[in-house]
Structure formats: C-alpha cells, structure tokens
mmCIF file of C-alpha atoms in Angstrom:
data_model
loop_
_atom_site.group_PDB
_atom_site.id
_atom_site.type_symbol
_atom_site.label_atom_id
_atom_site.label_comp_id
_atom_site.label_asym_id
_atom_site.label_seq_id
_atom_site.Cartn_x
_atom_site.Cartn_y
_atom_site.Cartn_z
ATOM 1 C CA UNK A 111 34.938 11.407 105.162
ATOM 2 C CA UNK A 112 31.171 11.777 105.655
ATOM 3 C CA UNK A 113 28.912 13.331 103.011
ATOM 4 C CA UNK A 114 25.751 15.056 104.325
ATOM 5 C CA UNK A 115 23.025 16.221 101.922
ATOM 6 C CA UNK A 116 20.047 18.462 102.708
ATOM 7 C CA UNK A 117 17.629 18.527 99.756
ATOM 8 C CA UNK A 118 15.221 21.455 100.045
ATOM 9 C CA UNK A 119 12.404 22.464 97.734
ATOM 10 C CA UNK A 120 14.478 25.339 96.336
ATOM 11 C CA UNK A 121 18.120 24.539 97.083
ATOM 12 C CA UNK A 122 20.248 21.517 97.883
ATOM 13 C CA UNK A 123 22.920 22.128 100.519
ATOM 14 C CA UNK A 124 25.595 19.506 101.069
ATOM 15 C CA UNK A 125 28.911 19.240 102.821
ATOM 16 C CA UNK A 126 31.688 16.923 103.914
ATOM 17 C CA UNK A 127 32.786 16.198 107.467
ATOM 18 C CA UNK A 128 36.020 14.728 108.722
ATOM 19 C CA UNK A 129 35.107 13.722 112.253
ATOM 20 C CA UNK A 130 33.189 16.671 113.703
ATOM 21 C CA UNK A 131 34.901 19.215 111.435
ATOM 22 C CA UNK A 132 33.041 20.551 108.412
ATOM 23 C CA UNK A 133 35.590 20.428 105.580
ATOM 24 C CA UNK A 134 33.584 22.196 102.852
ATOM 25 C CA UNK A 135 30.008 22.834 101.764
ATOM 26 C CA UNK A 136 28.137 23.762 98.588
ATOM 27 C CA UNK A 137 24.662 24.811 97.402
ATOM 28 C CA UNK A 138 22.924 24.258 94.072
ATOM 29 C CA UNK A 139 19.370 24.602 92.805
ATOM 30 C CA UNK A 140 17.125 21.606 93.464
ATOM 31 C CA UNK A 141 15.802 20.072 90.241
ATOM 32 C CA UNK A 142 13.036 17.604 91.045
ATOM 33 C CA UNK A 143 13.564 15.599 87.862
ATOM 34 C CA UNK A 144 17.258 14.926 88.555
ATOM 35 C CA UNK A 145 18.406 11.338 88.086
ATOM 36 C CA UNK A 146 20.991 9.463 90.138
ATOM 37 C CA UNK A 147 23.500 9.864 87.288
ATOM 38 C CA UNK A 148 22.938 13.624 87.072
ATOM 39 C CA UNK A 149 23.348 13.978 90.831
ATOM 40 C CA UNK A 150 26.534 11.916 90.686
ATOM 41 C CA UNK A 151 27.997 14.136 87.982
ATOM 42 C CA UNK A 152 27.112 17.338 89.823
ATOM 43 C CA UNK A 153 28.449 16.008 93.120
ATOM 44 C CA UNK A 154 31.706 14.803 91.578
ATOM 45 C CA UNK A 155 32.332 18.104 89.783
ATOM 46 C CA UNK A 156 31.750 20.220 92.879
ATOM 47 C CA UNK A 157 33.848 17.966 95.110
ATOM 48 C CA UNK A 158 36.762 18.055 92.691
ATOM 49 C CA UNK A 159 36.747 21.853 92.672
ATOM 50 C CA UNK A 160 37.976 21.524 96.258
ATOM 51 C CA UNK A 161 40.301 18.600 95.630
ATOM 52 C CA UNK A 162 37.929 15.966 97.033
ATOM 53 C CA UNK A 163 37.068 12.773 95.160
ATOM 54 C CA UNK A 164 34.053 10.501 95.521
ATOM 55 C CA UNK A 165 36.496 7.760 96.563
ATOM 56 C CA UNK A 166 37.278 9.855 99.663
ATOM 57 C CA UNK A 167 33.651 9.580 100.821
ATOM 58 C CA UNK A 168 33.215 6.547 103.063
ATOM 59 C CA UNK A 169 29.705 7.236 104.409
ATOM 60 C CA UNK A 170 26.752 9.501 103.611
ATOM 61 C CA UNK A 171 23.322 10.631 104.764
ATOM 62 C CA UNK A 172 20.517 12.588 103.082
ATOM 63 C CA UNK A 173 17.371 14.387 104.203
ATOM 64 C CA UNK A 174 14.955 15.472 101.504
ATOM 65 C CA UNK A 175 11.738 17.475 101.379
ATOM 66 C CA UNK A 176 11.333 16.153 97.815
ATOM 67 C CA UNK A 177 10.539 12.442 98.372
ATOM 68 C CA UNK A 178 11.619 11.127 94.953
ATOM 69 C CA UNK A 179 15.041 12.756 95.234
ATOM 70 C CA UNK A 180 15.887 10.819 98.402
ATOM 71 C CA UNK A 181 15.760 7.622 96.345
ATOM 72 C CA UNK A 182 17.810 9.184 93.548
ATOM 73 C CA UNK A 183 20.513 10.260 96.002
ATOM 74 C CA UNK A 184 20.547 6.781 97.476
ATOM 75 C CA UNK A 185 20.873 5.294 93.990
ATOM 76 C CA UNK A 186 23.707 7.703 93.250
ATOM 77 C CA UNK A 187 25.523 6.553 96.381
ATOM 78 C CA UNK A 188 25.116 2.868 95.488
ATOM 79 C CA UNK A 189 26.479 3.444 91.996
ATOM 80 C CA UNK A 190 29.244 5.999 92.457
ATOM 81 C CA UNK A 191 30.367 5.712 96.100
ATOM 82 C CA UNK A 192 29.816 1.985 96.652
ATOM 83 C CA UNK A 193 28.003 2.288 99.965
ATOM 84 C CA UNK A 194 24.419 2.610 101.184
ATOM 85 C CA UNK A 195 23.396 6.182 101.951
ATOM 86 C CA UNK A 196 21.367 6.665 105.150
ATOM 87 C CA UNK A 197 18.020 8.361 104.455
ATOM 88 C CA UNK A 198 16.280 10.455 107.126
ATOM 89 C CA UNK A 199 12.787 8.976 107.193
ATOM 90 C CA UNK A 200 10.360 7.214 109.497
ATOM 91 C CA UNK A 201 12.186 4.745 111.747
ATOM 92 C CA UNK A 202 15.553 6.478 111.871
ATOM 93 C CA UNK A 203 17.081 6.729 115.352
ATOM 94 C CA UNK A 204 16.927 10.345 116.521
ATOM 95 C CA UNK A 205 17.259 10.067 120.297
ATOM 96 C CA UNK A 206 14.290 12.438 120.463
ATOM 97 C CA UNK A 207 10.691 11.707 121.484
ATOM 98 C CA UNK A 208 8.241 12.974 118.851
ATOM 99 C CA UNK A 209 5.129 14.594 120.358
ATOM 100 C CA UNK A 210 3.346 14.748 117.015
ATOM 101 C CA UNK A 211 0.014 13.213 116.001
ATOM 102 C CA UNK A 212 1.537 11.598 112.914
ATOM 103 C CA UNK A 213 5.364 11.568 112.983
ATOM 104 C CA UNK A 214 5.387 10.611 109.281
ATOM 105 C CA UNK A 215 4.281 14.167 108.496
ATOM 106 C CA UNK A 216 7.361 15.780 110.032
ATOM 107 C CA UNK A 217 9.642 17.168 107.340
ATOM 108 C CA UNK A 218 13.046 15.489 107.392
ATOM 109 C CA UNK A 219 14.871 18.826 107.539
ATOM 110 C CA UNK A 220 12.777 19.960 110.502
ATOM 111 C CA UNK A 221 13.618 16.837 112.465
ATOM 112 C CA UNK A 222 17.313 17.211 111.628
ATOM 113 C CA UNK A 223 17.290 20.852 112.763
ATOM 114 C CA UNK A 224 15.575 19.970 116.037
ATOM 115 C CA UNK A 225 18.200 17.306 116.815
ATOM 116 C CA UNK A 226 21.052 19.728 116.082
ATOM 117 C CA UNK A 227 19.565 22.558 118.137
ATOM 118 C CA UNK A 228 18.920 20.405 121.200
ATOM 119 C CA UNK A 229 22.420 18.943 121.008
ATOM 120 C CA UNK A 230 23.777 22.490 120.944
ATOM 121 C CA UNK A 231 21.714 24.052 123.750
ATOM 122 C CA UNK A 232 20.908 20.987 125.892
ATOM 123 C CA UNK A 233 17.646 22.672 126.853
ATOM 124 C CA UNK A 234 14.393 24.100 125.531
ATOM 125 C CA UNK A 235 14.888 25.707 122.129
ATOM 126 C CA UNK A 236 13.170 26.731 118.904
ATOM 127 C CA UNK A 237 14.569 26.488 115.372
ATOM 128 C CA UNK A 238 13.298 29.066 112.877
ATOM 129 C CA UNK A 239 14.145 27.886 109.358
ATOM 130 C CA UNK A 240 13.934 30.468 106.563
ATOM 131 C CA UNK A 241 13.421 28.232 103.555
ATOM 132 C CA UNK A 242 10.678 27.890 100.965
ATOM 133 C CA UNK A 243 8.409 28.100 104.003
ATOM 134 C CA UNK A 244 9.312 29.615 107.364
ATOM 135 C CA UNK A 245 9.059 26.834 109.920
ATOM 136 C CA UNK A 246 9.227 27.001 113.711
ATOM 137 C CA UNK A 247 10.202 23.805 115.531
ATOM 138 C CA UNK A 248 10.177 23.864 119.342
ATOM 139 C CA UNK A 249 11.971 21.284 121.486
ATOM 140 C CA UNK A 250 11.251 20.860 125.193
ATOM 141 C CA UNK A 251 13.822 20.999 127.976
ATOM 142 C CA UNK A 252 13.650 17.186 128.039
ATOM 143 C CA UNK A 253 14.541 16.942 124.352
ATOM 144 C CA UNK A 254 11.046 16.260 122.982
ATOM 145 C CA UNK A 255 10.023 17.459 119.536
ATOM 146 C CA UNK A 256 6.797 19.298 120.372
ATOM 147 C CA UNK A 257 5.365 20.103 116.946
ATOM 148 C CA UNK A 258 5.671 23.132 114.743
ATOM 149 C CA UNK A 259 4.373 26.185 112.966
ATOM 150 C CA UNK A 260 4.529 26.723 109.192
ATOM 151 C CA UNK A 261 4.075 30.005 107.336
ATOM 152 C CA UNK A 262 4.726 31.112 103.727
ATOM 153 C CA UNK A 263 8.358 31.863 102.993
ATOM 154 C CA UNK A 264 9.891 35.151 101.909
ATOM 155 C CA UNK A 265 10.670 34.224 98.301
ATOM 156 C CA UNK A 266 7.301 32.677 97.473
ATOM 157 C CA UNK A 267 5.550 35.671 99.029
ATOM 158 C CA UNK A 268 7.621 38.023 96.885
ATOM 159 C CA UNK A 269 6.877 35.957 93.782
ATOM 160 C CA UNK A 270 3.168 36.099 94.540
ATOM 161 C CA UNK A 271 3.306 39.862 95.039
ATOM 162 C CA UNK A 272 5.107 40.631 91.786
ATOM 163 C CA UNK A 273 3.132 38.111 89.722
ATOM 164 C CA UNK A 274 -0.243 39.421 90.892
ATOM 165 C CA UNK A 275 0.688 43.123 90.785
ATOM 166 C CA UNK A 276 2.032 43.802 87.282
ATOM 167 C CA UNK A 277 3.357 47.263 88.118
ATOM 168 C CA UNK A 278 5.525 46.083 91.009
ATOM 169 C CA UNK A 279 9.144 45.125 90.170
ATOM 170 C CA UNK A 280 11.163 42.187 91.453
ATOM 171 C CA UNK A 281 13.667 43.210 94.113
ATOM 172 C CA UNK A 282 16.821 42.017 95.821
ATOM 173 C CA UNK A 283 16.504 41.417 99.541
ATOM 174 C CA UNK A 284 18.902 44.049 100.825
ATOM 175 C CA UNK A 285 18.243 46.083 103.932
ATOM 176 C CA UNK A 286 16.129 49.211 103.280
ATOM 177 C CA UNK A 287 17.797 52.551 103.891
ATOM 178 C CA UNK A 288 14.916 53.617 106.126
ATOM 179 C CA UNK A 289 11.505 52.414 107.226
ATOM 180 C CA UNK A 290 9.522 54.730 104.964
ATOM 181 C CA UNK A 291 10.517 54.003 101.380
ATOM 182 C CA UNK A 292 11.123 56.892 98.980
ATOM 183 C CA UNK A 293 10.649 54.666 95.923
ATOM 184 C CA UNK A 294 8.575 51.634 95.013
ATOM 185 C CA UNK A 295 11.584 49.329 95.368
ATOM 186 C CA UNK A 296 12.505 50.732 98.780
ATOM 187 C CA UNK A 297 8.874 50.472 99.861
ATOM 188 C CA UNK A 298 8.722 46.787 98.930
ATOM 189 C CA UNK A 299 12.033 46.084 100.643
ATOM 190 C CA UNK A 300 10.835 47.772 103.811
ATOM 191 C CA UNK A 301 7.516 45.964 103.769
ATOM 192 C CA UNK A 302 9.024 42.551 103.131
ATOM 193 C CA UNK A 303 11.964 42.723 105.518
ATOM 194 C CA UNK A 304 10.263 44.509 108.419
ATOM 195 C CA UNK A 305 7.004 42.694 107.782
ATOM 196 C CA UNK A 306 8.590 39.250 107.975
ATOM 197 C CA UNK A 307 10.816 40.276 110.898
ATOM 198 C CA UNK A 308 7.754 41.486 112.783
ATOM 199 C CA UNK A 309 5.825 38.322 111.958
ATOM 200 C CA UNK A 310 8.685 36.127 113.151
ATOM 201 C CA UNK A 311 8.947 38.126 116.380
ATOM 202 C CA UNK A 312 5.205 37.820 116.991
ATOM 203 C CA UNK A 313 5.268 34.020 116.687
ATOM 204 C CA UNK A 314 8.461 33.728 118.747
ATOM 205 C CA UNK A 315 6.956 35.895 121.492
ATOM 206 C CA UNK A 316 3.932 33.572 121.654
ATOM 207 C CA UNK A 317 6.247 30.557 121.783
ATOM 208 C CA UNK A 318 8.149 32.118 124.675
ATOM 209 C CA UNK A 319 4.866 32.827 126.466
ATOM 210 C CA UNK A 320 3.976 29.148 126.140
ATOM 211 C CA UNK A 321 7.368 27.494 126.660
ATOM 212 C CA UNK A 322 9.212 29.942 128.903
ATOM 213 C CA UNK A 323 11.095 33.178 128.432
ATOM 214 C CA UNK A 324 14.523 31.557 128.851
ATOM 215 C CA UNK A 325 14.153 29.395 125.737
ATOM 216 C CA UNK A 326 16.927 29.591 123.127
ATOM 217 C CA UNK A 327 15.934 30.645 119.595
ATOM 218 C CA UNK A 328 18.162 29.919 116.630
ATOM 219 C CA UNK A 329 17.629 30.625 112.926
ATOM 220 C CA UNK A 330 18.884 28.824 109.854
ATOM 221 C CA UNK A 331 18.093 28.702 106.138
ATOM 222 C CA UNK A 332 19.118 30.641 103.062
ATOM 223 C CA UNK A 333 17.307 33.905 103.870
ATOM 224 C CA UNK A 334 17.885 33.979 107.620
ATOM 225 C CA UNK A 335 20.649 36.581 107.395
ATOM 226 C CA UNK A 336 18.391 38.931 105.428
ATOM 227 C CA UNK A 337 15.610 38.931 108.037
ATOM 228 C CA UNK A 338 17.094 38.048 111.440
ATOM 229 C CA UNK A 339 19.138 41.284 111.865
ATOM 230 C CA UNK A 340 15.784 43.083 111.989
ATOM 231 C CA UNK A 341 14.219 40.665 114.501
ATOM 232 C CA UNK A 342 14.177 41.278 118.239
ATOM 233 C CA UNK A 343 13.740 37.738 119.518
ATOM 234 C CA UNK A 344 16.192 35.407 117.747
ATOM 235 C CA UNK A 345 19.507 34.849 119.478
ATOM 236 C CA UNK A 346 21.686 33.681 116.594
ATOM 237 C CA UNK A 347 21.930 32.372 113.045
ATOM 238 C CA UNK A 348 23.633 29.090 112.108
ATOM 239 C CA UNK A 349 23.791 28.414 108.377
ATOM 240 C CA UNK A 350 25.250 24.951 109.034
ATOM 241 C CA UNK A 351 22.660 23.755 111.555
ATOM 242 C CA UNK A 352 21.047 21.222 109.212
ATOM 243 C CA UNK A 353 24.378 19.810 108.079
ATOM 244 C CA UNK A 354 25.432 19.428 111.702
ATOM 245 C CA UNK A 355 22.166 17.654 112.505
ATOM 246 C CA UNK A 356 22.740 15.242 109.639
ATOM 247 C CA UNK A 357 26.178 14.404 111.028
ATOM 248 C CA UNK A 358 24.649 13.731 114.448
ATOM 249 C CA UNK A 359 21.943 11.506 112.989
ATOM 250 C CA UNK A 360 24.530 9.540 111.027
ATOM 251 C CA UNK A 361 26.458 8.941 114.239
ATOM 252 C CA UNK A 362 23.286 7.669 115.926
ATOM 253 C CA UNK A 363 22.508 5.297 113.062
ATOM 254 C CA UNK A 364 25.929 3.840 112.256
#
C-alpha cells in the first residue's frame, strides 16, 4: 500500500493507494511546528479509524509547501514505517520539461498537479488550485510546464476583509440566494463567490487566448467546489488530483 501526503499551508491531505485505486483519504489542519512523532501519532490514529495499520504501508511520498514539514514527514517514515519516504523536490523525476527561470521556485504541489493533469488529458491543460493562494499552472500540448499565475486565495481575502472592517461579520462560503444581497452576509457572499468566479474566468480566458481555445481546464483544492459552479470556463473539479499526481511521481521514482 502506498501512502501519499500533500502538505499545504492550511491543510494536509493524505491518502492510501493500492495499485491505482485510492483506498481512503483524510484531511487535517497543517501545524508548522509538528514533529515527526506527532505526525506519526496523527497518521496512525487516522489510519486505524479505517482499519489500516502503519505496517500495511510499504512505500510513501510527500509534497510540502512548508519546507520544514517535508523533513519531519520523512523522519516519521524512517521511524514508524521503516522505509525512506520520497520527497517531491528539486531533482525528482517528473517526465515533464520545466520552462521556468528557476525550477527551484516551483511549489511542489503545483508540479504534482501539472503531472496529474497532463497524464489525464494527454494535451494542453491548466490546473486551477483553490488553496491558500489560487494558482494557475498551464502545461503545453507537449507536456511542458510553462509557468504559472498566483493570486490571493479566498480564505485569506475573507480574513483580511473581516479583520480590517470591524463591522463586517465572518461568513460561511455557501452560494448566495441571488446576486444582489438583501443583508450584509448575503452581500459578502455574493461579492466573494461571484467576484472570485469572475476573476478566475478572466484569467482563464486570457490563458485560452494565449494557449488555444481547446485547452482543458481542471480545478482542485479545498474551496474549488464553492467557486467553480459559478465559473464559466472550468471544465471539471477533481479533489484528488494532487494525490493522483503523487502516485504517478512515486511510480516514476521507484
């Protein structure tokens, strides 16, 4: 059984694969100060809730946007699973040419997503990842990672709005009943959801102008399903895209 771990700035998403089949997956809040022992305890507890034991895990791979946690996960693997965890970092075999000025700057999760999307579509595509930031990662028809676009994410924008405007309440990201809000909460919901959907569409339209109108666009990330239904450009949402990409990268590096 293969363990795949995607450590984001806000959440950690991990899952287990048997062959190409995703057996189970979990999410928990990323704590930057976590030690290898703490990660081992959390992993073991969550696995056992589904009847899986660390002894069942024979291989593992991690991508992390929090650099110090990649080493902690690797230490956890050495201590509790008795094998060396593959870390997505500079030098890993991706099978993808990187058209980037400094490939070391590419976020591990972005590279993983690009690999998974190209494997899926076998042609030009763009991954829109709704995480702490919203990132856009285009891949050419020849499977080249072309670069990217980064904009502030939904949650951090909401936090900034409510922290700087004392009279505005925190809200849940549910779809507004109508465009024109009849209350402050509905007004914020409408502005956030339609505002981000419109912004995503604007960037995707420009990407299609540059790369071709037949390009495939796919979304992933924790808040994708809150925003994408109100977008006009994105074809589909895949919550497991990053986990799938990690499985592919493990295959290419084992």
